[in-house]
Amino acid sequence: MKILIQKFGGTSVSTSKRRELVIEKVKKAKSLGYFPVVVVSAMGRKGDHYATDTLLSLVDENFISNNPQAGDLLMSCGETISTAVMCYDFNKAGIKAMPLTGGQAGIITDSNYGNANLLRVEKENIMDLIHNGIVPIVAGFQGKDCNGYITTLGRGGSDVSAAILGVALNAEEIEIYTDVDGIMTADPRIVSDASLLSEISYNEVFQFAEQGAKVIHPRAVEIAMKSNIPLVIKNTLNDTDGTVISCEHQVPNDRIITGITHMANRVQVKISSLENSGNQYYADILEILADNNISIDLINVFPDSKIFTIDARDLNKFIDIMNRQNIKYSYIENCSKIALIGSRMRGVPGVMAKILKVLEKNNISVHQTADSHNTIWCLIDSSNTEKAINALHKEFHLGI
Ligand code: ADP
Ligand code: MG
């Protein structure tokens, strides 16, 4: 039995015209002998009636942090509505379908509301439907915990649902349908001549996703990679082949940089040892932040200072903690972390030098850099993000 997971993102299910295109994709899969399992996101994006952000705007953030269970129930509604509306369209098109919440699809998680972890998939219900020729339409982004309460899997979590079901049902492939042709060398909203990457390795795309390219959720990549299930990113709006994600050795490629992405809303923090001499907490500062759930990156520790970045959302919490321990600090707000990704940059001399030269030529000052075997990061002012990405994209000949 050839099972195919077909996940459709928010813009793909936002209007009845678009949902007709979804049905075409499902019909095509059926005609090729596949048994499709459809996973849907909430309809539309921020501002649209049933989009997750719109639902969230009905209450304030404090309510969600104090009532995480209610928060998940609210956040999950968009996907639930989507399944029923999609089912209506399937029925009109003469396809037998059944809408399912994540829990009804057997996705059982822990009770870590807002970012729940998978415990197991109970696949009997979904398999019964498939055996009876009924297409399951599963609400993405949700599961249920052992007490039956609805949980959510973290923002962008419909991709995770697709990957979870792909592995549990041993699917031939997981198709992620969105509003662009696939994974591109940069966000096409930022770089107009960004080119499509027809193939990319799990590792590179994971890094892309982890570093800010929201086209796919990093956890979805990780889950598919572990079970070696092919993952394909495609456009709902056309019939192009999309991006096939597979193991590194299967991807023919001689480029040093595969693509560029970024993460906005970073704050660079500097804590000097001199200003804090005699403060007993200085030595443990990174540990104290970790204990308070503040994640940090681009960490440089020098004899006279510690420099790192945090997310802007954590800034107030960070300031509170520093004041409580009487630690002196300084920070630069509104930074963006540009990431250049390429698994073949390892050992190639001069890449960082080239990047810094391009940025300098464009009058973009760099607050900090870091590199790993497959990524180079540069922290710059957010106001320069588009200029920097476009200049680097051009320098490394990534355009069409
Ligand atoms: P969906 O609602 O279908 O899940 P998302 O908004 O989550 O869609 O992801 C698709 C968006 O990701 C695109 O519209 C695009 O602007 C953005 N994006 C960011 N980086 C990239 C990239 N490197 N390649 C393709 N799309 C990207
Ligand atoms: Mg998405």
XYZ file of C-alpha atoms and ligand atoms in Angstrom:
428
model
C 0.000 0.000 0.000
C 1.660 3.209 -1.206
C 0.768 5.949 1.278
C 1.513 9.558 0.353
C 1.377 12.403 2.874
C 0.224 15.650 1.267
C 0.463 18.666 3.557
C -1.075 21.960 2.475
C -0.035 25.219 4.144
C -2.192 28.178 5.121
C -2.182 29.985 1.794
C -2.894 26.745 -0.080
C -6.220 26.264 1.736
C -7.153 29.937 2.122
C -9.792 30.248 -0.632
C -12.136 27.857 -2.397
C -10.211 28.467 -5.672
C -6.987 27.343 -3.970
C -8.713 24.367 -2.365
C -9.722 23.280 -5.879
C -6.003 23.118 -6.673
C -5.477 21.036 -3.520
C -8.109 18.608 -4.771
C -6.315 18.367 -8.125
C -3.110 17.332 -6.314
C -4.989 14.707 -4.309
C -6.773 13.373 -7.404
C -3.454 13.114 -9.220
C -1.921 11.154 -6.347
C -4.886 8.774 -6.352
C -4.632 8.297 -10.111
C -0.988 7.297 -9.645
C -2.034 4.569 -7.228
C -1.212 6.378 -3.992
C -3.372 6.441 -0.882
C -3.171 10.098 0.126
C -3.300 11.303 3.718
C -3.963 15.037 3.683
C -2.660 17.346 6.429
C -3.905 20.938 6.527
C -2.863 24.169 8.213
C -5.239 26.920 9.331
C -6.710 28.920 6.456
C -4.726 31.995 5.433
C -2.174 34.135 7.216
C -2.266 36.800 9.932
C -5.367 38.977 9.542
C -7.434 36.241 7.885
C -10.451 35.167 9.941
C -9.366 31.702 10.990
C -5.567 32.053 10.862
C -3.775 31.066 14.072
C -2.466 34.595 14.678
C -6.001 35.972 14.404
C -7.281 33.459 16.958
C -4.371 34.288 19.251
C -5.177 38.005 19.072
C -8.498 37.302 20.841
C -6.637 36.919 24.145
C -3.454 38.390 25.582
C -0.073 36.702 25.995
C -0.393 36.521 29.785
C -3.558 34.510 29.446
C -1.751 31.982 27.249
C 1.221 31.675 29.613
C -1.065 31.262 32.635
C -3.540 28.943 30.875
C -1.450 26.945 28.411
C -4.115 24.272 28.006
C -6.736 26.840 26.987
C -4.131 28.487 24.756
C -3.599 25.244 22.851
C -7.320 24.672 22.491
C -7.698 28.154 21.013
C -4.650 27.876 18.736
C -5.712 24.496 17.398
C -9.104 25.739 16.164
C -7.824 27.111 12.847
C -6.625 23.695 11.670
C -9.794 21.986 12.895
C -11.957 24.406 10.885
C -9.722 23.801 7.874
C -10.291 20.021 7.939
C -14.086 20.371 7.933
C -14.107 22.969 5.150
C -11.673 20.888 3.118
C -13.898 17.849 3.647
C -16.836 19.847 2.275
C -14.824 20.615 -0.883
C -13.735 16.979 -1.225
C -17.355 15.857 -0.978
C -18.394 18.317 -3.691
C -15.608 16.920 -5.880
C -16.919 13.393 -5.299
C -14.027 12.228 -3.109
C -14.863 10.428 0.123
C -13.001 12.115 2.956
C -13.058 12.337 6.744
C -11.862 15.310 8.787
C -9.789 14.364 11.840
C -8.310 16.331 14.699
C -4.679 15.493 15.460
C -5.877 13.378 18.402
C -8.403 11.488 16.248
C -5.554 10.842 13.809
C -3.751 9.158 16.708
C -1.066 11.759 17.428
C -0.465 11.323 21.161
C 1.875 13.804 22.829
C 3.100 14.807 26.257
C 1.380 17.708 28.038
C 3.985 20.327 27.153
C 1.321 22.731 25.878
C 2.477 25.054 23.097
C 5.364 22.826 22.085
C 4.292 19.268 22.772
C 6.472 16.260 22.029
C 5.255 13.143 20.305
C 4.816 10.068 22.499
C 3.318 7.710 19.929
C 0.977 7.437 16.959
C -2.099 5.231 17.304
C -2.700 4.537 13.670
C -5.727 2.188 13.716
C -8.319 4.888 13.022
C -6.455 6.431 10.113
C -5.596 3.029 8.603
C -9.261 1.966 8.794
C -10.239 5.027 6.790
C -7.558 4.383 4.187
C -8.613 0.737 3.863
C -12.188 1.894 3.313
C -11.174 4.215 0.469
C -11.707 7.366 2.540
C -9.117 10.149 2.441
C -8.194 11.247 5.986
C -7.907 15.032 6.279
C -5.840 15.626 9.400
C -5.642 18.905 11.297
C -1.952 19.778 11.360
C -0.150 21.296 14.349
C -2.135 19.349 16.954
C -2.169 16.223 19.002
C -3.746 15.175 22.262
C -2.170 14.284 25.546
C -2.820 11.190 27.648
C -5.728 12.947 29.377
C -7.357 13.716 26.038
C -6.564 17.444 26.090
C -5.601 19.072 22.812
C -1.928 19.998 22.501
C -0.041 21.918 19.816
C 3.344 21.117 18.324
C 4.912 24.611 18.050
C 4.406 27.243 15.360
C 4.746 25.870 11.853
C 3.834 22.524 13.416
C 1.673 21.269 10.536
C 4.909 20.314 8.792
C 5.751 18.320 11.924
C 2.371 16.557 11.814
C 3.029 15.598 8.191
C 6.443 14.183 9.068
C 5.100 12.315 12.119
C 2.379 10.666 10.036
C 4.822 9.984 7.199
C 7.021 7.977 9.521
C 4.189 6.254 11.420
C 2.402 5.173 8.244
C 5.661 4.366 6.476
C 4.736 6.679 3.600
C 6.472 6.555 0.232
C 6.975 10.290 0.433
C 5.947 13.414 2.326
C 4.857 16.288 0.101
C 4.786 19.777 1.621
C 2.743 22.141 -0.542
C 3.195 25.874 -0.119
C 3.060 29.152 -2.059
C 6.578 29.061 -3.557
C 8.174 26.585 -5.974
C 10.308 24.900 -3.322
C 13.401 25.721 -1.313
C 15.130 28.643 -2.945
C 18.614 30.113 -2.581
C 17.008 32.898 -0.501
C 13.511 34.003 0.493
C 12.009 35.145 -2.836
C 10.274 37.953 -0.943
C 13.741 39.369 -0.228
C 15.738 38.387 -3.315
C 13.771 38.723 -6.533
C 16.087 36.495 -8.586
C 16.427 33.728 -5.955
C 16.681 30.392 -7.732
C 15.010 27.100 -6.983
C 17.125 24.332 -5.459
C 15.841 21.217 -7.191
C 17.693 18.977 -4.733
C 19.061 19.622 -1.275
C 20.300 17.420 1.548
C 18.388 16.903 4.813
C 21.309 18.493 6.664
C 21.364 21.643 4.597
C 17.618 22.135 4.640
C 17.550 21.512 8.383
C 20.100 24.270 8.804
C 18.102 26.534 6.480
C 14.970 25.949 8.554
C 16.721 26.237 11.898
C 18.276 29.546 10.861
C 15.044 31.248 9.895
C 13.783 30.096 6.467
C 10.226 29.360 7.463
C 9.433 27.342 4.331
C 9.705 24.124 6.388
C 9.858 23.338 10.104
C 13.268 21.992 11.229
C 11.658 19.261 13.331
C 9.826 17.959 10.266
C 13.152 17.635 8.462
C 14.706 15.873 11.439
C 11.850 13.383 11.751
C 11.812 12.532 8.017
C 15.615 12.263 7.943
C 15.740 9.757 10.819
C 13.483 7.375 8.916
C 14.914 8.320 5.534
C 11.492 9.211 4.127
C 11.810 11.427 1.060
C 10.530 14.931 1.622
C 9.453 17.122 -1.288
C 8.501 20.815 -1.172
C 6.125 21.865 -3.930
C 3.942 24.745 -5.063
C 0.165 24.256 -4.787
C -0.309 26.860 -7.487
C 1.573 25.066 -10.286
C 2.952 21.724 -11.407
C 6.685 22.329 -11.062
C 8.792 19.518 -9.605
C 9.732 21.409 -6.447
C 12.659 20.591 -4.179
C 13.532 17.006 -3.351
C 15.232 16.593 0.020
C 17.403 13.538 0.422
C 20.692 12.264 1.827
C 23.815 14.305 1.247
C 25.622 11.869 -1.010
C 22.636 11.788 -3.368
C 22.759 15.518 -4.002
C 25.099 16.411 -6.854
C 26.425 19.838 -6.100
C 29.604 21.793 -6.426
C 28.490 25.065 -4.910
C 30.170 26.359 -1.793
C 27.184 28.356 -0.615
C 23.803 26.717 -1.137
C 21.687 29.585 0.120
C 21.216 32.466 2.528
C 18.652 33.000 5.248
C 18.310 35.185 8.308
C 16.802 35.549 11.723
C 15.527 38.970 12.720
C 14.857 40.367 16.189
C 18.183 39.445 17.723
C 19.745 41.463 20.504
C 23.514 41.418 20.995
C 24.506 41.489 24.651
C 27.924 42.329 26.076
C 28.882 41.685 29.696
C 32.314 42.908 30.697
C 34.343 41.216 33.425
C 35.948 44.485 34.541
C 32.612 46.188 35.184
C 31.488 43.138 37.116
C 34.638 42.398 39.097
C 33.705 41.032 42.483
C 30.244 39.948 41.336
C 29.931 36.297 42.281
C 27.332 35.651 39.569
C 29.499 36.771 36.624
C 31.125 33.345 36.175
C 27.761 31.574 36.075
C 25.920 33.996 33.868
C 25.336 31.601 30.936
C 24.066 28.945 33.315
C 21.715 31.402 35.017
C 20.229 32.337 31.632
C 19.784 28.682 30.703
C 18.041 28.007 34.035
C 15.642 30.820 33.169
C 14.915 29.339 29.748
C 16.623 32.105 27.799
C 18.351 30.595 24.845
C 21.482 32.326 23.611
C 23.667 31.964 20.570
C 26.702 33.430 18.786
C 28.473 32.988 22.108
C 32.007 34.434 22.358
C 33.804 34.265 25.662
C 36.884 36.501 26.003
C 39.086 37.085 29.055
C 37.526 40.524 29.489
C 33.942 39.919 28.342
C 31.153 37.610 27.258
C 29.246 38.420 24.097
C 26.155 36.605 22.817
C 22.752 37.187 21.274
C 19.238 36.618 22.599
C 15.813 36.879 21.028
C 14.193 40.307 21.430
C 11.214 38.631 23.118
C 13.502 37.624 25.985
C 15.013 41.081 26.501
C 12.789 42.207 29.391
C 13.256 38.916 31.179
C 17.026 39.175 30.598
C 17.124 42.717 32.038
C 15.175 41.592 35.115
C 17.601 38.745 35.752
C 20.675 40.955 35.302
C 19.266 43.588 37.651
C 18.420 40.972 40.244
C 22.037 39.704 40.233
C 23.361 43.250 39.990
C 25.233 42.475 36.782
C 26.242 45.341 34.471
C 25.670 44.831 30.772
C 25.180 46.642 27.481
C 23.200 45.608 24.432
C 22.467 46.432 20.785
C 18.853 45.959 19.721
C 17.375 45.355 16.249
C 20.010 42.998 14.923
C 19.641 40.313 12.248
C 21.650 37.162 12.076
C 22.475 36.395 8.446
C 23.312 32.732 7.802
C 25.104 31.496 4.686
C 24.630 27.757 4.403
C 26.591 25.216 2.406
C 27.825 21.821 3.471
C 30.779 22.083 1.097
C 32.298 25.200 2.610
C 34.251 23.109 5.115
C 37.980 23.650 4.567
C 37.503 26.103 1.693
C 39.742 29.098 2.471
C 38.639 32.684 2.023
C 34.840 32.331 2.301
C 34.558 34.458 5.442
C 36.977 37.011 3.983
C 34.839 37.284 0.855
C 31.662 37.749 2.899
C 33.177 40.481 5.052
C 34.545 42.282 2.009
C 31.125 42.351 0.329
C 29.474 43.676 3.468
C 32.152 46.313 3.903
C 31.833 47.386 0.261
C 28.136 47.930 0.932
C 28.806 49.953 4.102
C 27.244 47.283 6.314
C 28.976 47.004 9.653
C 29.265 43.575 11.205
C 28.756 43.253 14.967
C 29.847 39.647 15.212
C 30.617 36.546 13.137
C 30.694 32.817 13.754
C 31.141 29.728 11.643
C 30.549 25.994 11.748
C 31.318 23.290 9.210
C 28.271 24.207 7.124
C 27.228 27.743 8.113
C 28.729 31.213 8.411
C 26.845 33.783 10.464
C 27.126 37.567 10.454
C 25.264 39.749 12.910
C 24.272 43.087 11.395
C 21.727 45.865 11.969
C 18.274 44.702 10.855
C 17.896 47.778 8.670
C 20.637 46.332 6.431
C 19.161 42.828 6.144
C 17.765 43.039 2.625
C 20.792 44.900 1.285
C 23.189 42.358 2.823
C 21.321 39.277 1.616
C 20.995 40.642 -1.911
C 24.666 41.636 -2.079
C 25.861 38.237 -0.782
C 23.445 36.373 -3.052
C 24.935 38.217 -6.027
C 28.545 37.754 -4.910
C 28.135 33.976 -4.659
C 26.263 33.797 -7.988
C 23.174 32.214 -6.461
C 20.641 33.983 -8.695
C 18.827 32.670 -11.727
P 2.890 27.627 4.513
O 1.779 28.461 5.017
O 2.591 27.002 3.185
O 3.422 26.656 5.510
P 5.139 29.365 5.053
O 4.813 30.821 5.084
O 5.323 28.660 6.340
O 4.045 28.656 4.141
O 6.451 29.135 4.169
C 6.512 29.594 2.853
C 7.253 30.925 2.808
O 8.601 30.715 3.217
C 7.384 31.512 1.409
O 6.263 32.279 1.076
C 8.682 32.303 1.495
O 8.455 33.697 1.585
C 9.339 31.845 2.786
N 10.752 31.475 2.620
C 11.766 31.893 3.426
N 12.943 31.433 3.000
C 12.699 30.685 1.899
C 13.523 29.936 1.011
N 14.846 29.842 1.168
N 12.921 29.288 -0.010
C 11.594 29.356 -0.184
N 10.755 30.057 0.620
C 11.290 30.711 1.653
Mg 4.849 26.743 7.094
